[in-house]
């Protein structure tokens, strides 16, 4: 089954317009975070979410903006030392931020991701503390579930198996850990190479029934200018560099949702067309990996 296209709001310039367009195109998910768009992303999404009750939303806990740090400090859930780091995953802060997310979004988040826990001095301990808080929120019905969104964490800080073990310790067999988010692209090819060998986070998540969200499939919009015509033709003859790059991510086994950070109709339409195509053969993916030396 082909992955679906979701809106990612990290580098989205016009969030209300992009969200409205994504909803009109039948997108199932919007992904955001309290620190995106100078701390305004969630409140900007609120009207679109209110008008589209079937649209699901994932958000995050972890990073602080100056306004968040001030509000959390005033609420006595953040120490000056924690505020100075710009990132916090203590149980008291995670609980506070999760409820603040709900207030800003105007609805219960379907997933709350623990954001880049690899930044912590002891990532496993930080994840456990955050999972404990989020498990309580899920059991109280204030969030749908939780997971981990990471940039490099699966390289050396933790594995999906680690996350599941921590979730079991924090929530027992009925835990609400349900998803991971990570980059996979022509720049970040390691997860692609791993899953083709039956290893890595995508393979582990698939085996465990954990949902997968792929961030930065076009590496922040930079990939189309980095893909040569020769590479594009190797991937899919006759395609554009952007479409070729997205085709690799869409063809990667275990990918369920691809976050596109654009609200432009032409970009969304082109991406939708790519996702309707059959996946590339594993042989082609291996050739791309060999060419790029991943």
Tab-separated table of C-alpha atoms in Angstrom:
chain	number	residue	atom	x	y	z
A	1	UNK	CA	0.000	0.000	0.000
A	2	UNK	CA	1.348	3.424	-0.955
A	3	UNK	CA	2.090	5.947	1.799
A	4	UNK	CA	-0.183	8.926	2.197
A	5	UNK	CA	0.759	12.580	1.926
A	6	UNK	CA	0.556	14.679	5.086
A	7	UNK	CA	1.300	18.321	5.774
A	8	UNK	CA	4.449	19.083	7.723
A	9	UNK	CA	4.557	22.607	9.133
A	10	UNK	CA	8.224	22.947	10.140
A	11	UNK	CA	9.271	25.179	7.239
A	12	UNK	CA	5.806	25.991	5.964
A	13	UNK	CA	5.610	29.705	5.137
A	14	UNK	CA	1.830	30.141	5.171
A	15	UNK	CA	0.439	27.581	7.579
A	16	UNK	CA	-3.279	28.524	7.399
A	17	UNK	CA	-3.258	28.464	3.598
A	18	UNK	CA	-1.239	25.241	3.430
A	19	UNK	CA	-3.458	23.515	5.982
A	20	UNK	CA	-6.633	24.556	4.197
A	21	UNK	CA	-5.246	23.290	0.895
A	22	UNK	CA	-4.096	20.002	2.425
A	23	UNK	CA	-7.519	19.455	3.962
A	24	UNK	CA	-9.235	20.251	0.654
A	25	UNK	CA	-6.996	17.690	-1.067
A	26	UNK	CA	-8.029	14.998	1.385
A	27	UNK	CA	-4.927	14.878	3.564
A	28	UNK	CA	-5.387	12.708	6.635
A	29	UNK	CA	-2.676	14.216	8.848
A	30	UNK	CA	-1.062	17.514	9.771
A	31	UNK	CA	2.142	17.486	11.788
A	32	UNK	CA	3.247	20.445	13.865
A	33	UNK	CA	5.031	21.473	17.071
A	34	UNK	CA	4.698	24.252	19.646
A	35	UNK	CA	8.039	25.766	18.605
A	36	UNK	CA	7.301	25.870	14.857
A	37	UNK	CA	6.744	29.182	13.074
A	38	UNK	CA	8.051	31.205	16.020
A	39	UNK	CA	5.643	29.439	18.347
A	40	UNK	CA	2.546	30.325	16.318
A	41	UNK	CA	2.017	27.143	14.279
A	42	UNK	CA	-0.543	25.503	16.545
A	43	UNK	CA	-2.762	28.547	16.952
A	44	UNK	CA	-2.622	29.133	13.193
A	45	UNK	CA	-3.837	25.579	12.601
A	46	UNK	CA	-6.753	25.866	14.980
A	47	UNK	CA	-9.388	27.234	12.533
A	48	UNK	CA	-8.620	24.582	9.906
A	49	UNK	CA	-8.729	21.804	12.493
A	50	UNK	CA	-12.036	23.132	13.811
A	51	UNK	CA	-13.496	23.062	10.318
A	52	UNK	CA	-12.158	19.597	9.504
A	53	UNK	CA	-12.897	17.289	12.442
A	54	UNK	CA	-11.704	14.192	10.553
A	55	UNK	CA	-8.262	15.700	9.948
A	56	UNK	CA	-5.795	14.152	12.378
A	57	UNK	CA	-3.018	16.134	14.014
A	58	UNK	CA	0.302	15.239	15.582
A	59	UNK	CA	2.373	17.635	17.640
A	60	UNK	CA	5.384	17.491	19.924
A	61	UNK	CA	6.939	18.253	23.289
A	62	UNK	CA	10.550	19.143	23.985
A	63	UNK	CA	11.772	22.353	22.377
A	64	UNK	CA	11.226	25.745	23.972
A	65	UNK	CA	10.663	29.133	22.420
A	66	UNK	CA	11.363	32.161	24.638
A	67	UNK	CA	7.621	32.607	25.176
A	68	UNK	CA	7.166	28.951	26.088
A	69	UNK	CA	10.101	29.116	28.486
A	70	UNK	CA	8.642	32.185	30.176
A	71	UNK	CA	5.176	30.672	30.498
A	72	UNK	CA	6.548	27.353	31.760
A	73	UNK	CA	8.772	29.125	34.275
A	74	UNK	CA	5.804	31.166	35.486
A	75	UNK	CA	3.871	27.909	35.876
A	76	UNK	CA	6.784	26.535	37.915
A	77	UNK	CA	7.305	23.537	35.642
A	78	UNK	CA	10.679	24.692	34.293
A	79	UNK	CA	13.827	25.654	36.170
A	80	UNK	CA	16.180	28.401	34.952
A	81	UNK	CA	18.788	25.761	34.116
A	82	UNK	CA	16.278	23.787	32.047
A	83	UNK	CA	15.093	26.930	30.295
A	84	UNK	CA	18.665	27.793	29.358
A	85	UNK	CA	19.054	24.550	27.385
A	86	UNK	CA	16.091	25.289	25.105
A	87	UNK	CA	14.885	21.697	25.443
A	88	UNK	CA	13.154	19.867	28.278
A	89	UNK	CA	11.553	16.439	28.721
A	90	UNK	CA	10.855	16.296	32.456
A	91	UNK	CA	7.505	14.789	33.374
A	92	UNK	CA	6.138	18.024	34.841
A	93	UNK	CA	7.099	20.047	31.766
A	94	UNK	CA	5.843	17.418	29.301
A	95	UNK	CA	2.464	17.280	31.039
A	96	UNK	CA	2.192	21.069	31.030
A	97	UNK	CA	3.249	21.402	27.377
A	98	UNK	CA	0.938	18.621	26.229
A	99	UNK	CA	-2.057	20.376	27.763
A	100	UNK	CA	-0.919	23.711	26.347
A	101	UNK	CA	-0.754	22.052	22.912
A	102	UNK	CA	-4.383	21.002	23.256
A	103	UNK	CA	-5.427	24.525	24.184
A	104	UNK	CA	-3.585	26.030	21.213
A	105	UNK	CA	-4.840	23.446	18.726
A	106	UNK	CA	-8.383	23.600	20.046
A	107	UNK	CA	-8.629	19.829	20.165
A	108	UNK	CA	-7.008	16.713	21.556
A	109	UNK	CA	-3.843	15.771	19.621
A	110	UNK	CA	-3.959	12.343	18.030
A	111	UNK	CA	-0.234	11.855	18.641
A	112	UNK	CA	2.262	13.752	20.789
A	113	UNK	CA	5.847	13.092	19.742
A	114	UNK	CA	8.761	13.358	22.140
A	115	UNK	CA	10.894	15.738	20.092
A	116	UNK	CA	14.564	14.889	19.492
A	117	UNK	CA	15.252	13.129	22.806
A	118	UNK	CA	18.777	12.421	21.574
A	119	UNK	CA	19.572	15.955	22.767
A	120	UNK	CA	19.289	14.820	26.380
A	121	UNK	CA	22.377	13.837	28.358
A	122	UNK	CA	20.766	10.451	29.037
A	123	UNK	CA	18.272	9.904	26.214
A	124	UNK	CA	16.762	6.690	27.577
A	125	UNK	CA	16.052	8.308	30.946
A	126	UNK	CA	14.576	11.389	29.267
A	127	UNK	CA	12.345	9.230	27.073
A	128	UNK	CA	11.157	7.253	30.088
A	129	UNK	CA	10.232	10.412	31.968
A	130	UNK	CA	8.386	11.837	28.961
A	131	UNK	CA	6.644	8.529	28.226
A	132	UNK	CA	5.459	8.288	31.838
A	133	UNK	CA	3.820	11.702	31.572
A	134	UNK	CA	2.321	11.039	28.144
A	135	UNK	CA	1.027	7.611	29.135
A	136	UNK	CA	-0.903	9.276	31.945
A	137	UNK	CA	-2.278	11.848	29.503
A	138	UNK	CA	-3.332	9.117	27.071
A	139	UNK	CA	-5.041	7.063	29.758
A	140	UNK	CA	-6.912	10.170	30.878
A	141	UNK	CA	-8.136	10.646	27.298
A	142	UNK	CA	-6.306	13.939	26.811
A	143	UNK	CA	-4.174	12.663	23.903
A	144	UNK	CA	-4.616	9.790	21.489
A	145	UNK	CA	-1.136	8.372	21.926
A	146	UNK	CA	2.529	9.252	21.741
A	147	UNK	CA	5.797	8.466	20.025
A	148	UNK	CA	9.236	9.819	19.215
A	149	UNK	CA	10.202	12.294	16.491
A	150	UNK	CA	13.928	12.331	15.885
A	151	UNK	CA	16.539	13.541	13.442
A	152	UNK	CA	19.526	11.359	14.339
A	153	UNK	CA	18.366	9.398	17.373
A	154	UNK	CA	18.021	6.088	15.566
A	155	UNK	CA	21.653	6.265	14.482
A	156	UNK	CA	23.202	5.730	17.899
A	157	UNK	CA	20.964	6.868	20.774
A	158	UNK	CA	18.086	4.369	20.722
A	159	UNK	CA	16.190	1.868	18.587
A	160	UNK	CA	12.511	1.141	18.108
A	161	UNK	CA	13.018	-1.899	20.328
A	162	UNK	CA	14.368	0.417	23.031
A	163	UNK	CA	11.322	2.672	22.718
A	164	UNK	CA	8.938	-0.262	22.999
A	165	UNK	CA	10.773	-1.575	26.053
A	166	UNK	CA	10.603	1.846	27.709
A	167	UNK	CA	6.914	2.171	26.819
A	168	UNK	CA	6.228	-1.228	28.367
A	169	UNK	CA	8.004	-0.213	31.579
A	170	UNK	CA	6.075	3.053	31.723
A	171	UNK	CA	2.667	1.861	30.599
A	172	UNK	CA	2.568	-1.900	30.842
A	173	UNK	CA	1.358	-4.087	27.966
A	174	UNK	CA	-1.415	-1.617	27.146
A	175	UNK	CA	0.959	1.278	26.467
A	176	UNK	CA	-0.015	4.061	24.059
A	177	UNK	CA	3.326	4.434	22.237
A	178	UNK	CA	2.176	4.282	18.633
A	179	UNK	CA	4.421	6.107	16.155
A	180	UNK	CA	7.875	7.274	15.166
A	181	UNK	CA	8.966	10.159	12.953
A	182	UNK	CA	12.332	10.312	11.201
A	183	UNK	CA	13.924	11.663	8.018
A	184	UNK	CA	14.407	9.449	4.972
A	185	UNK	CA	15.531	10.931	1.676
A	186	UNK	CA	18.330	10.948	-0.870
A	187	UNK	CA	20.334	12.885	1.731
A	188	UNK	CA	19.302	10.674	4.656
A	189	UNK	CA	19.499	7.276	2.965
A	190	UNK	CA	20.579	5.137	5.903
A	191	UNK	CA	17.015	4.174	6.950
A	192	UNK	CA	16.307	3.197	3.339
A	193	UNK	CA	19.400	1.008	3.114
A	194	UNK	CA	18.647	-0.567	6.479
A	195	UNK	CA	15.047	-1.497	5.744
A	196	UNK	CA	16.055	-3.101	2.450
A	197	UNK	CA	18.275	-5.365	4.559
A	198	UNK	CA	15.456	-5.992	7.041
A	199	UNK	CA	16.996	-3.889	9.802
A	200	UNK	CA	16.720	-0.387	11.245
A	201	UNK	CA	13.818	1.694	12.539
A	202	UNK	CA	11.440	1.228	9.611
A	203	UNK	CA	11.765	-2.550	9.681
A	204	UNK	CA	11.421	-2.651	13.468
A	205	UNK	CA	8.408	-0.335	13.436
A	206	UNK	CA	6.659	-2.356	10.745
A	207	UNK	CA	7.211	-5.595	12.638
A	208	UNK	CA	5.824	-4.047	15.828
A	209	UNK	CA	2.830	-2.340	14.192
A	210	UNK	CA	4.186	1.123	14.976
A	211	UNK	CA	3.119	3.923	12.621
A	212	UNK	CA	5.825	5.769	10.656
A	213	UNK	CA	6.006	9.416	9.630
A	214	UNK	CA	8.787	10.562	7.301
A	215	UNK	CA	10.062	14.108	7.688
A	216	UNK	CA	12.152	16.133	5.228
A	217	UNK	CA	11.608	13.916	2.152
A	218	UNK	CA	12.984	16.766	0.019
A	219	UNK	CA	15.477	17.868	2.699
A	220	UNK	CA	13.817	21.203	3.342
A	221	UNK	CA	13.277	21.852	-0.364
A	222	UNK	CA	16.993	21.604	-1.133
A	223	UNK	CA	16.995	18.199	-2.824
A	224	UNK	CA	15.544	19.223	-6.213
A	225	UNK	CA	18.599	21.420	-6.814
A	226	UNK	CA	20.958	18.678	-5.641
A	227	UNK	CA	19.643	15.844	-7.816
A	228	UNK	CA	21.460	15.586	-11.131
A	229	UNK	CA	19.644	14.730	-14.333
A	230	UNK	CA	21.595	11.468	-14.447
A	231	UNK	CA	20.421	10.476	-10.974
A	232	UNK	CA	16.830	11.438	-11.763
A	233	UNK	CA	16.917	9.276	-14.894
A	234	UNK	CA	18.350	6.357	-12.934
A	235	UNK	CA	15.504	6.611	-10.461
A	236	UNK	CA	12.676	7.154	-12.925
A	237	UNK	CA	13.354	8.109	-16.563
A	238	UNK	CA	11.477	11.203	-17.668
A	239	UNK	CA	10.796	12.512	-14.180
A	240	UNK	CA	11.829	15.800	-12.557
A	241	UNK	CA	14.497	15.908	-9.823
A	242	UNK	CA	11.884	16.651	-7.146
A	243	UNK	CA	9.640	13.817	-8.280
A	244	UNK	CA	12.577	11.415	-8.467
A	245	UNK	CA	13.661	12.284	-4.932
A	246	UNK	CA	10.152	11.852	-3.566
A	247	UNK	CA	9.749	8.587	-5.472
A	248	UNK	CA	12.633	7.054	-3.522
A	249	UNK	CA	11.076	7.954	-0.171
A	250	UNK	CA	7.625	6.816	-1.282
A	251	UNK	CA	9.053	3.483	-2.453
A	252	UNK	CA	10.841	2.747	0.805
A	253	UNK	CA	9.302	-0.229	2.636
A	254	UNK	CA	7.671	0.629	5.944
A	255	UNK	CA	6.886	4.263	5.114
A	256	UNK	CA	3.278	5.118	6.038
A	257	UNK	CA	3.048	8.933	5.998
A	258	UNK	CA	5.238	11.452	4.149
A	259	UNK	CA	5.317	15.008	5.481
A	260	UNK	CA	5.361	17.615	2.729
A	261	UNK	CA	6.137	21.131	3.918
A	262	UNK	CA	4.536	23.048	1.074
A	263	UNK	CA	1.130	24.573	0.620
A	264	UNK	CA	1.532	25.349	-3.066
A	265	UNK	CA	-1.064	23.611	-5.181
A	266	UNK	CA	1.404	22.612	-7.893
A	267	UNK	CA	3.780	21.020	-5.375
A	268	UNK	CA	0.992	19.114	-3.661
A	269	UNK	CA	-0.453	17.914	-6.967
A	270	UNK	CA	2.949	16.707	-8.183
A	271	UNK	CA	3.575	14.885	-4.910
A	272	UNK	CA	0.157	13.241	-5.019
A	273	UNK	CA	0.896	11.989	-8.529
A	274	UNK	CA	4.180	10.453	-7.389
A	275	UNK	CA	2.463	8.652	-4.531
A	276	UNK	CA	-0.015	7.033	-6.919
A	277	UNK	CA	2.817	5.361	-8.840
A	278	UNK	CA	3.876	1.810	-8.021
A	279	UNK	CA	6.936	1.570	-5.781
A	280	UNK	CA	10.345	1.398	-7.374
A	281	UNK	CA	11.892	-2.081	-7.439
A	282	UNK	CA	14.300	-2.834	-4.604
A	283	UNK	CA	16.967	-3.237	-7.288
A	284	UNK	CA	16.589	0.424	-8.261
A	285	UNK	CA	16.751	1.544	-4.637
A	286	UNK	CA	19.939	-0.480	-4.156
A	287	UNK	CA	21.430	1.127	-7.279
A	288	UNK	CA	20.641	4.598	-5.941
A	289	UNK	CA	22.232	3.724	-2.605
A	290	UNK	CA	25.340	2.410	-4.362
A	291	UNK	CA	25.635	5.529	-6.535
A	292	UNK	CA	25.319	7.873	-3.558
A	293	UNK	CA	27.549	5.772	-1.341
A	294	UNK	CA	25.052	5.475	1.496
